[in-house]
Coordinates of C-alpha atoms and ligand atoms in Angstrom, one line a residue:
Chain A
M508 CA 20.0 15.2 -12.5
I509 CA 18.9 11.7 -11.4
E510 CA 21.4 9.2 -10.0
L511 CA 20.9 5.7 -8.9
D512 CA 23.8 4.5 -6.7
K513 CA 24.2 0.8 -6.3
V514 CA 20.4 0.3 -6.0
T515 CA 19.1 -3.2 -5.1
L516 CA 15.5 -4.0 -5.2
K517 CA 13.7 -7.2 -4.2
Y518 CA 10.1 -8.3 -4.4
G519 CA 9.9 -11.0 -1.8
E520 CA 12.8 -13.3 -2.5
K521 CA 13.2 -12.2 -6.1
E522 CA 16.0 -9.8 -6.8
I523 CA 14.8 -7.5 -9.6
L524 CA 17.6 -5.0 -9.6
K525 CA 21.1 -5.9 -8.5
Q526 CA 23.4 -3.0 -7.5
V527 CA 22.2 -0.9 -10.4
S528 CA 24.0 2.5 -10.9
L529 CA 22.8 4.9 -13.4
T530 CA 23.0 8.7 -14.1
V531 CA 20.6 10.8 -16.1
R532 CA 21.9 14.3 -16.8
D533 CA 19.7 17.4 -17.3
N534 CA 18.9 18.3 -20.9
T535 CA 19.6 14.8 -22.2
I536 CA 17.3 12.0 -23.3
K537 CA 18.3 8.8 -21.8
A538 CA 16.7 5.5 -22.8
I539 CA 16.6 2.5 -20.6
L540 CA 16.2 -0.6 -22.8
G541 CA 15.3 -4.0 -21.5
P542 CA 13.1 -7.0 -22.1
S543 CA 9.6 -7.2 -20.7
G544 CA 9.5 -7.8 -16.9
V545 CA 13.1 -6.9 -16.3
G546 CA 12.2 -4.0 -14.0
K547 CA 12.0 -1.0 -16.2
S548 CA 8.8 0.4 -14.6
T549 CA 10.4 -0.4 -11.3
I550 CA 13.4 1.8 -12.1
L551 CA 11.1 4.8 -12.9
K552 CA 9.1 4.3 -9.7
L553 CA 12.4 4.3 -7.7
M554 CA 13.3 7.6 -9.4
L555 CA 10.1 9.2 -8.1
G556 CA 10.4 7.6 -4.7
L557 CA 7.1 5.7 -5.2
I558 CA 9.0 2.6 -4.0
K559 CA 12.1 2.4 -1.9
P560 CA 15.1 0.3 -2.7
N561 CA 16.3 -2.4 -0.4
S562 CA 19.7 -0.9 -0.5
G563 CA 21.5 1.8 -2.3
R564 CA 20.6 5.5 -2.9
V565 CA 18.5 7.5 -5.3
L566 CA 19.6 11.1 -5.7
I567 CA 17.6 13.8 -7.3
D568 CA 19.6 16.9 -8.0
G569 CA 22.0 15.7 -5.3
A570 CA 19.3 15.0 -2.6
D571 CA 19.0 11.5 -1.3
I572 CA 15.3 10.6 -1.6
T573 CA 15.5 7.1 -0.2
R574 CA 15.3 8.4 3.4
M575 CA 12.7 11.1 2.8
K576 CA 9.2 11.1 4.1
E577 CA 6.3 11.0 1.7
S578 CA 5.5 14.7 2.4
E579 CA 9.0 15.8 1.6
L580 CA 8.9 13.8 -1.6
Y581 CA 6.0 15.7 -2.9
T582 CA 8.0 18.8 -3.6
I583 CA 10.8 16.8 -5.2
R584 CA 8.4 14.9 -7.5
R585 CA 7.0 18.1 -8.9
K586 CA 10.3 18.7 -10.6
M587 CA 9.6 15.6 -12.6
G588 CA 6.7 14.5 -14.7
M589 CA 5.7 11.0 -15.3
V590 CA 4.0 9.3 -18.2
F591 CA 2.8 6.0 -16.9
Q592 CA 2.8 2.8 -19.0
G593 CA -1.0 2.6 -19.0
N594 CA -1.3 6.4 -18.9
A595 CA -3.0 6.3 -15.5
L596 CA -5.5 9.0 -16.5
F597 CA -8.4 9.5 -14.1
D598 CA -11.2 7.8 -16.0
S599 CA -14.0 9.6 -14.3
M600 CA -12.7 13.0 -15.4
T601 CA -12.7 14.8 -18.8
I602 CA -9.5 15.5 -20.6
S603 CA -9.3 19.1 -19.4
Q604 CA -10.2 18.0 -15.8
N605 CA -7.4 15.5 -16.0
L606 CA -5.0 18.1 -17.2
G607 CA -6.0 20.7 -14.6
F608 CA -6.5 18.3 -11.7
F609 CA -3.0 18.6 -10.2
L610 CA -2.7 22.3 -10.8
R611 CA -5.9 22.8 -8.8
E612 CA -4.8 20.3 -6.2
N613 CA -1.2 21.3 -5.6
L614 CA -0.6 24.9 -6.7
N615 CA -2.6 27.8 -5.5
L616 CA -3.0 29.3 -8.9
P617 CA -5.9 31.6 -9.9
E618 CA -8.5 29.7 -11.9
N619 CA -7.7 31.7 -15.1
E620 CA -4.1 30.7 -14.9
V621 CA -5.1 27.1 -14.5
I622 CA -7.3 27.4 -17.6
R623 CA -4.5 29.1 -19.5
R624 CA -2.1 26.3 -18.7
V625 CA -4.6 23.6 -19.6
T626 CA -5.4 25.2 -22.9
E627 CA -1.6 25.4 -23.6
Q628 CA -1.2 21.7 -23.0
I629 CA -4.3 20.9 -25.1
Q630 CA -2.9 22.8 -28.0
F631 CA 0.6 21.3 -27.5
A632 CA -0.8 17.8 -27.5
G633 CA -3.1 18.5 -30.4
L634 CA -6.3 17.7 -28.5
E635 CA -8.5 20.6 -29.5
G636 CA -12.1 19.6 -29.6
Y637 CA -11.6 16.7 -27.2
E638 CA -11.5 18.9 -24.0
N639 CA -14.8 17.6 -22.6
Q640 CA -14.4 13.9 -23.6
L641 CA -13.7 11.1 -21.2
P642 CA -10.4 9.3 -21.7
E643 CA -12.1 6.1 -22.6
S644 CA -13.6 7.7 -25.7
L645 CA -10.1 8.6 -27.1
S646 CA -7.7 6.5 -29.1
G647 CA -4.6 5.0 -27.5
G648 CA -2.3 7.6 -29.1
M649 CA -4.5 10.5 -28.0
R650 CA -4.6 9.1 -24.5
K651 CA -0.9 8.9 -24.4
R652 CA -0.7 12.6 -25.5
V653 CA -3.1 13.6 -22.7
A654 CA -0.8 11.7 -20.3
I655 CA 2.2 13.6 -21.7
G656 CA 0.3 16.9 -21.4
R657 CA -0.4 16.1 -17.8
A658 CA 3.2 15.3 -17.2
M659 CA 4.2 18.7 -18.4
I660 CA 1.7 20.6 -16.3
F661 CA 4.1 21.6 -13.5
K662 CA 6.7 22.6 -16.1
P663 CA 9.1 20.0 -14.9
H664 CA 12.7 19.8 -16.0
M665 CA 12.7 16.0 -16.3
I666 CA 10.1 13.7 -17.7
L667 CA 9.9 10.0 -17.2
F668 CA 8.3 8.0 -19.9
D669 CA 7.3 4.4 -19.3
E670 CA 7.1 2.6 -22.6
P671 CA 5.6 5.6 -24.4
T672 CA 5.1 3.8 -27.7
A673 CA 4.2 0.3 -26.6
G674 CA 0.9 -0.9 -28.0
L675 CA 0.5 2.0 -30.4
D676 CA 0.2 1.7 -34.2
P677 CA 3.3 3.0 -36.1
V678 CA 1.7 6.3 -37.0
S679 CA 0.7 7.2 -33.4
S680 CA 4.0 6.0 -32.2
K681 CA 5.8 8.3 -34.6
K682 CA 3.7 11.2 -33.4
I683 CA 4.5 10.4 -29.8
L684 CA 8.2 10.3 -30.5
S685 CA 8.2 13.5 -32.4
L686 CA 6.2 15.1 -29.6
I687 CA 9.0 14.0 -27.2
S688 CA 11.7 15.5 -29.5
T689 CA 9.7 18.8 -29.7
L690 CA 9.4 18.9 -25.9
R691 CA 13.1 18.5 -25.6
H692 CA 13.9 21.3 -28.1
N693 CA 11.3 23.8 -26.9
N694 CA 11.7 23.4 -23.2
N695 CA 15.2 22.2 -22.6
L696 CA 13.8 19.1 -20.9
G697 CA 15.6 16.0 -19.8
A698 CA 13.9 12.7 -20.2
V699 CA 14.1 9.1 -19.3
I700 CA 12.5 6.8 -21.7
V701 CA 12.0 3.2 -20.7
T702 CA 11.3 0.9 -23.6
H703 CA 11.7 -2.5 -25.1
I704 CA 11.6 -1.1 -28.7
I705 CA 15.0 -0.5 -30.1
E706 CA 13.9 1.9 -32.9
D707 CA 12.6 4.3 -30.2
V708 CA 16.1 4.4 -28.8
F709 CA 17.7 5.3 -32.1
N710 CA 15.0 7.8 -32.9
V711 CA 15.1 10.0 -29.8
A712 CA 17.7 9.0 -27.2
D713 CA 21.1 10.7 -26.7
C714 CA 22.3 7.9 -24.6
V715 CA 21.1 4.5 -23.5
A716 CA 21.4 2.0 -20.7
V717 CA 20.6 -1.6 -21.3
L718 CA 19.1 -3.5 -18.4
Y719 CA 19.3 -7.3 -18.5
Q720 CA 18.7 -9.8 -15.8
G721 CA 18.8 -7.1 -13.1
E722 CA 22.1 -5.5 -14.2
I723 CA 23.2 -2.7 -16.5
I724 CA 25.1 -4.3 -19.3
F725 CA 25.6 -1.2 -21.4
D726 CA 25.6 2.5 -20.6
D727 CA 26.9 5.0 -23.1
V728 CA 25.9 7.3 -26.0
T729 CA 23.4 5.7 -28.4
E730 CA 25.8 5.4 -31.4
K731 CA 28.1 3.1 -29.5
L732 CA 25.3 0.6 -29.0
H733 CA 26.2 -0.8 -32.5
N734 CA 29.6 -1.7 -31.3
A735 CA 28.6 -3.4 -28.1
E736 CA 29.6 -7.0 -27.7
H737 CA 27.3 -8.4 -25.2
P738 CA 25.4 -11.3 -26.8
F739 CA 22.0 -10.0 -25.6
I740 CA 22.7 -6.6 -27.3
R741 CA 23.9 -8.3 -30.5
S742 CA 20.7 -10.4 -30.6
I743 CA 18.4 -7.4 -30.2
L744 CA 20.3 -5.4 -32.8
S745 CA 19.8 -8.2 -35.3
D746 CA 16.2 -8.9 -34.4
K747 CA 15.2 -5.4 -33.5
I748 CA 12.5 -6.8 -31.2
L749 CA 13.2 -7.7 -27.6
E750 CA 12.2 -11.2 -26.8
L751 CA 12.7 -12.5 -23.3
Chain B
M1101 CA 13.2 -36.6 4.6
P1102 CA 10.7 -35.7 7.4
V1103 CA 13.2 -33.3 9.0
N1104 CA 13.4 -31.4 5.8
A1105 CA 9.7 -31.4 5.4
I1106 CA 9.3 -29.9 8.9
R1107 CA 12.0 -27.4 8.2
S1108 CA 10.3 -26.2 5.0
L1109 CA 6.9 -26.1 6.8
E1110 CA 8.5 -24.1 9.6
K1111 CA 10.0 -21.7 7.1
K1112 CA 6.6 -21.3 5.3
V1113 CA 4.8 -20.6 8.6
A1114 CA 7.4 -18.1 9.7
L1115 CA 7.1 -16.4 6.3
Q1116 CA 3.4 -16.2 6.6
L1117 CA 3.5 -14.9 10.1
K1118 CA 6.0 -12.2 9.0
D1119 CA 3.7 -11.3 6.1
F1120 CA 0.7 -11.1 8.5
F1121 CA 2.4 -8.8 10.9
F1122 CA 3.8 -6.7 8.1
T1123 CA 0.3 -6.3 6.7
M1124 CA -1.1 -5.4 10.2
Q1125 CA 1.6 -2.8 10.5
E1126 CA 0.8 -1.4 7.1
F1127 CA -2.9 -1.3 7.9
F1128 CA -2.3 0.5 11.2
L1129 CA -0.2 3.2 9.4
F1130 CA -2.8 3.4 6.7
S1131 CA -5.5 4.0 9.3
V1132 CA -3.4 6.6 11.1
R1133 CA -2.9 8.4 7.8
A1134 CA -6.6 8.4 7.1
F1135 CA -7.5 9.9 10.4
A1136 CA -4.6 12.3 10.3
S1137 CA -5.8 13.8 7.0
I1138 CA -9.2 14.7 8.3
P1139 CA -8.1 18.3 8.7
K1140 CA -7.9 18.4 4.9
L1141 CA -11.7 17.7 4.7
K1142 CA -12.4 21.2 3.4
R1143 CA -10.2 20.7 0.4
Y1144 CA -11.8 17.4 -0.5
W1145 CA -15.3 18.6 0.3
R1146 CA -16.7 17.6 -3.1
D1147 CA -15.3 14.1 -2.7
F1148 CA -16.9 14.0 0.7
L1149 CA -20.3 15.0 -0.6
D1150 CA -20.1 12.3 -3.4
Q1151 CA -19.2 9.7 -0.9
A1152 CA -21.9 10.8 1.5
T1153 CA -24.4 10.3 -1.3
I1154 CA -23.0 6.9 -2.1
C1155 CA -22.9 5.5 1.4
G1156 CA -25.8 7.5 2.8
T1157 CA -28.7 8.3 0.4
D1158 CA -28.0 5.5 -2.0
S1159 CA -27.9 3.0 0.8
I1160 CA -31.3 3.8 2.1
P1161 CA -33.2 1.2 0.0
I1162 CA -31.0 -1.8 1.0
V1163 CA -31.1 -0.7 4.7
L1164 CA -34.8 -0.4 4.6
V1165 CA -35.3 -3.7 3.0
S1166 CA -33.2 -5.5 5.5
S1167 CA -34.6 -3.8 8.6
I1168 CA -38.2 -4.1 7.5
S1169 CA -37.9 -7.8 6.8
I1170 CA -36.0 -8.5 10.0
G1171 CA -38.5 -6.4 12.1
A1172 CA -41.4 -8.3 10.6
L1173 CA -39.8 -11.7 11.1
L1174 CA -38.8 -10.9 14.6
A1175 CA -42.3 -9.8 15.5
I1176 CA -43.8 -13.0 14.1
E1177 CA -41.3 -15.4 15.7
V1178 CA -41.0 -13.7 19.1
G1179 CA -44.7 -13.2 19.2
N1180 CA -45.3 -16.9 18.7
L1181 CA -42.9 -17.7 21.5
L1182 CA -44.3 -15.2 23.9
E1183 CA -47.8 -16.4 23.2
D1184 CA -46.8 -19.8 24.7
F1185 CA -45.9 -18.0 27.9
G1186 CA -49.0 -15.8 27.7
A1187 CA -46.7 -12.7 27.6
K1188 CA -47.7 -11.3 24.2
T1189 CA -47.9 -7.8 25.6
M1190 CA -44.1 -7.9 26.0
L1191 CA -43.7 -8.2 22.2
G1192 CA -42.9 -4.5 21.8
R1193 CA -40.2 -4.5 24.4
S1194 CA -38.4 -7.6 23.1
T1195 CA -38.5 -6.6 19.5
A1196 CA -37.5 -3.1 20.3
L1197 CA -34.5 -4.2 22.3
S1198 CA -33.3 -6.7 19.7
I1199 CA -33.7 -4.2 16.9
I1200 CA -32.2 -1.1 18.5
R1201 CA -29.4 -2.9 20.3
E1202 CA -28.4 -5.8 18.1
L1203 CA -30.1 -6.6 14.8
G1204 CA -30.7 -3.1 13.4
P1205 CA -27.0 -2.0 13.6
M1206 CA -25.6 -5.4 12.8
L1207 CA -27.7 -5.9 9.6
M1208 CA -27.0 -2.4 8.6
G1209 CA -23.3 -3.1 9.1
L1210 CA -23.4 -6.2 7.0
M1211 CA -25.4 -4.5 4.2
L1212 CA -23.1 -1.6 4.1
S1213 CA -20.0 -3.7 4.1
A1214 CA -21.5 -5.5 1.1
R1215 CA -22.6 -2.3 -0.6
F1216 CA -20.2 0.4 0.4
G1217 CA -17.3 -1.9 1.1
S1218 CA -17.4 -3.7 -2.2
R1219 CA -17.7 -0.4 -4.0
N1220 CA -14.6 1.0 -2.3
G1221 CA -12.7 -2.2 -2.8
A1222 CA -13.4 -2.5 -6.5
E1223 CA -13.1 1.2 -7.3
L1224 CA -9.8 1.7 -5.4
G1225 CA -8.5 -1.7 -6.6
A1226 CA -9.1 -0.7 -10.2
M1227 CA -7.4 2.7 -9.6
Q1228 CA -4.5 0.8 -8.0
I1229 CA -3.9 -1.6 -10.8
S1230 CA -4.3 1.1 -13.5
E1231 CA -1.6 3.1 -11.7
Q1232 CA -4.0 6.0 -10.9
I1233 CA -3.0 5.8 -7.2
D1234 CA 0.7 5.9 -8.2
A1235 CA -0.1 8.9 -10.4
L1236 CA -1.7 10.8 -7.5
R1237 CA 1.5 10.2 -5.5
A1238 CA 3.7 11.0 -8.5
F1239 CA 2.2 14.4 -8.9
G1240 CA 2.2 15.2 -5.3
T1241 CA -1.2 14.4 -4.0
D1242 CA -1.7 12.2 -1.0
P1243 CA -4.0 9.4 -2.2
V1244 CA -5.2 8.6 1.3
A1245 CA -6.3 12.1 1.9
K1246 CA -8.0 12.4 -1.5
L1247 CA -9.6 8.9 -1.7
V1248 CA -9.9 7.4 1.8
M1249 CA -10.5 10.2 4.2
P1250 CA -13.6 11.5 2.4
R1251 CA -15.0 8.0 2.5
L1252 CA -14.2 7.6 6.1
V1253 CA -15.8 10.9 7.2
A1254 CA -18.8 10.2 5.0
A1255 CA -19.3 6.8 6.6
L1256 CA -18.8 8.2 10.1
I1257 CA -21.4 10.8 9.5
M1258 CA -24.0 8.9 7.4
F1259 CA -24.0 5.6 9.3
L1260 CA -25.7 7.3 12.3
P1261 CA -28.9 8.5 10.5
L1262 CA -28.9 5.2 8.6
T1263 CA -28.9 3.4 12.0
A1264 CA -31.8 5.6 13.2
L1265 CA -33.7 4.9 10.0
S1266 CA -33.0 1.2 10.2
D1267 CA -34.3 1.1 13.8
F1268 CA -37.3 3.1 13.0
A1269 CA -38.3 1.0 9.9
G1270 CA -37.6 -2.2 11.8
L1271 CA -39.9 -1.1 14.7
Q1272 CA -42.6 0.1 12.4
S1273 CA -42.7 -3.2 10.5
A1274 CA -42.6 -5.1 13.8
A1275 CA -45.6 -3.0 15.0
Y1276 CA -47.4 -3.6 11.8
M1277 CA -47.0 -7.4 12.2
A1278 CA -47.9 -7.2 15.9
E1279 CA -51.2 -5.6 14.9
H1280 CA -52.1 -7.6 11.8
Y1281 CA -50.5 -11.0 12.6
H1282 CA -50.7 -11.2 16.3
R1283 CA -53.7 -8.9 16.8
I1284 CA -52.0 -6.9 19.4
D1285 CA -53.3 -3.4 20.0
P1286 CA -50.8 -0.8 18.7
G1287 CA -51.2 1.1 21.9
I1288 CA -50.1 -1.9 23.9
F1289 CA -47.2 -2.6 21.5
W1290 CA -45.8 0.9 21.7
N1291 CA -46.4 1.2 25.4
A1292 CA -44.0 -1.6 25.8
V1293 CA -41.5 0.2 23.6
Y1294 CA -41.0 3.8 24.4
P1295 CA -41.4 4.2 28.1
R1296 CA -39.0 1.4 28.8
L1297 CA -36.2 2.3 26.5
V1298 CA -33.2 3.7 28.5
A1299 CA -30.1 5.6 27.4
K1300 CA -28.0 2.4 27.5
D1301 CA -30.1 0.9 24.7
F1302 CA -29.4 3.8 22.4
V1303 CA -25.7 4.0 23.4
V1304 CA -25.2 0.4 22.4
G1305 CA -27.0 0.8 19.1
F1306 CA -25.6 4.1 18.1
L1307 CA -22.0 3.4 19.2
K1308 CA -21.9 0.6 16.7
A1309 CA -22.5 2.9 13.7
P1310 CA -19.2 4.8 13.9
V1311 CA -17.3 1.6 14.9
F1312 CA -18.7 -0.1 11.8
A1313 CA -18.0 2.9 9.6
V1314 CA -14.3 2.8 10.6
I1315 CA -14.0 -0.9 10.1
I1316 CA -15.8 -1.1 6.8
T1317 CA -14.2 2.0 5.2
L1318 CA -10.6 1.3 6.3
V1319 CA -10.6 -2.4 5.6
S1320 CA -12.2 -2.2 2.2
S1321 CA -10.0 0.8 1.1
F1322 CA -6.9 -0.8 2.4
N1323 CA -7.6 -3.9 0.4
G1324 CA -8.3 -1.8 -2.7
F1325 CA -5.0 -0.1 -2.2
S1326 CA -3.2 -3.4 -1.9
A1327 CA -4.7 -4.9 -5.1
R1328 CA -2.1 -6.5 -7.3
G1329 CA -2.1 -8.5 -10.5
G1330 CA -4.7 -7.3 -13.0
T1331 CA -8.5 -7.7 -12.9
S1332 CA -8.5 -10.9 -11.0
G1333 CA -6.3 -9.2 -8.4
V1334 CA -9.1 -6.6 -8.0
G1335 CA -11.6 -9.4 -7.6
R1336 CA -9.5 -11.0 -4.9
S1337 CA -8.9 -7.9 -3.0
T1338 CA -12.5 -6.8 -3.1
I1339 CA -13.7 -10.2 -1.8
K1340 CA -11.1 -10.1 0.9
G1341 CA -12.2 -6.6 1.9
I1342 CA -15.8 -7.7 2.2
V1343 CA -15.1 -11.0 4.0
V1344 CA -12.8 -9.4 6.5
S1345 CA -15.0 -6.3 7.1
S1346 CA -18.1 -8.4 7.6
G1347 CA -16.3 -10.7 10.0
L1348 CA -15.0 -7.7 11.9
V1349 CA -18.5 -6.2 12.0
L1350 CA -19.9 -9.3 13.6
I1351 CA -17.1 -9.4 16.2
A1352 CA -17.3 -5.7 16.9
N1353 CA -21.1 -6.0 17.2
F1354 CA -20.5 -8.5 20.0
Y1355 CA -17.9 -6.6 21.9
V1356 CA -19.5 -3.2 21.7
S1357 CA -22.7 -4.8 23.2
K1358 CA -20.7 -6.6 25.8
I1359 CA -18.6 -3.7 26.9
V1360 CA -21.4 -1.2 27.1
L1361 CA -23.9 -3.5 28.8
E1362 CA -21.3 -4.5 31.4
N1363 CA -20.3 -1.0 32.1
M1364 CA -23.4 1.1 32.0
Ligands
LIG2459 N1 4.3 -5.1 -6.5 C1 5.0 -6.1 -6.9 N2 5.1 -7.2 -6.2 C2 5.8 -8.3 -6.6 N3 6.4 -8.4 -7.8 C3 6.3 -7.3 -8.6 C4 5.6 -6.1 -8.2 N4 5.7 -5.2 -9.2 C5 6.5 -5.8 -10.2 N5 6.8 -7.1 -9.8 C6 7.7 -8.0 -10.6 O1 8.9 -7.3 -10.8 C7 9.4 -7.5 -12.1 C8 9.7 -6.2 -12.8 O2 8.5 -5.5 -13.0 P1 8.4 -4.2 -13.8 O3 6.9 -3.8 -13.9 O4 9.3 -3.2 -13.3 O5 8.9 -4.7 -15.2 P2 8.9 -4.0 -16.6 O6 10.3 -4.2 -17.1 O7 8.3 -2.7 -16.5 O8 8.0 -5.0 -17.5 P3 6.8 -4.7 -18.5 O9 7.5 -4.8 -19.9 O10 5.8 -5.8 -18.3 O11 6.3 -3.3 -18.3 C9 8.3 -8.3 -12.9 O12 8.7 -9.7 -12.9 C10 7.1 -8.2 -12.0 O13 6.4 -9.4 -12.0
LIG2460 MG1 6.7 -1.8 -17.2

């Protein structure tokens, strides 16, 4: 379980998040919906302890990570996988090297176990035949699937997705969403999906929080979003696209 | 209102000072982390070997070009000067001292800060803005140990033979010029070089190599890690890395010479 407790975050003088409280339960998919630049990526980075809040607490399975040292955080982070907005694949490594990298780095597994797990992720992500390619030679959708495969590599129980469908064509984006649903059903995973695309929310999320101007203006099960009264939510429901 | 103008200036300066000290503190912690992760060298052996090739073997041409040209120039200019005093036989000694103590290491430092420093800055900056460094941290790998420490150790080790090479090439080209331009017998030239060199001369020259290695690697890597704001951000941080590390190389060059020469 991930909890944000009255988290405030500033970049310089600019207050990005104002006393944001948010809970993500295990085995549920929670979407965080918000316009571009509102601080969605920032929230995910806070959840991983990549950045520290100015005030408030971030709890992972009850442990406050805001006071932890980087070395203590490493073990916590392995419970979670992260799919970065721009994938953040290592561009000088092949697909299978990208997938195997952190296994070799951080777990003392025998090499055949590493290869077994990498092959498993390659099959899961539908990347057979591309094992020895570099990320740059793959399409956007495939790269995203590599990033998802990498996020799964430690068998986490929570995955954080930063705009998993942004910039993808409709077909690839459908593929990614169905991949996320499969993950959920096969592995009992929880997930946080940050997005500015409202269809994604209705497609995969059990519940949704809407972030607007640094505050959570809605936080409930997805179906109730239709009944929300906040003018911003009304406007995105009618337009379906989030404009700033 | 002038009072308001002064107030806002005051605030701006205070903010910049705060920023500066904050950056210094970050840099200090970054450096400590880089040195503290040296025990993990075995794990990142491959990265170390790659970096050793990049900053060592691949830098040989540029180091040779700069040291050969400066050696030749020095021999010509100093030779002309000494001729006026009728002291041409001293050419070997004066060029040797300048090359081994000052110009050899300094030029090598500047060349490497341009070559190795820019590469570090651009590479790490690109990794930073494409979130690859965040990805390392997110999956439990210390990016300083993986990316900076191998560069630091490689530079610490490789800068020494590069200095030796730079000195050697500079002296050879000076000797060549002495013989063919000033018509000084090689025996006379070398006789003014080797027998007169003392330990102090080498200490000055070779102490500079590790000092420059630390400056160049840490400054350029730190700037790469601090890159923000897209491709132009990478450009900015790379430039900043090179400018700052070149400046610090020049300053360190002076102080190492001063301290060693005064104390030995
Ligand atoms: N390191 C930083 N320093 C200063 N400001 C930052 C930094 N990182 C992000 N910001 C600013 O904080 C705000 C929130 O950034 P964030 O990346 O979290 O937004 P986002 O909701 O993910 O937007 P996007 O749709 O662009 O991905 C933005 O206005 C951004 O300019
Ligand atoms: Mg974002």
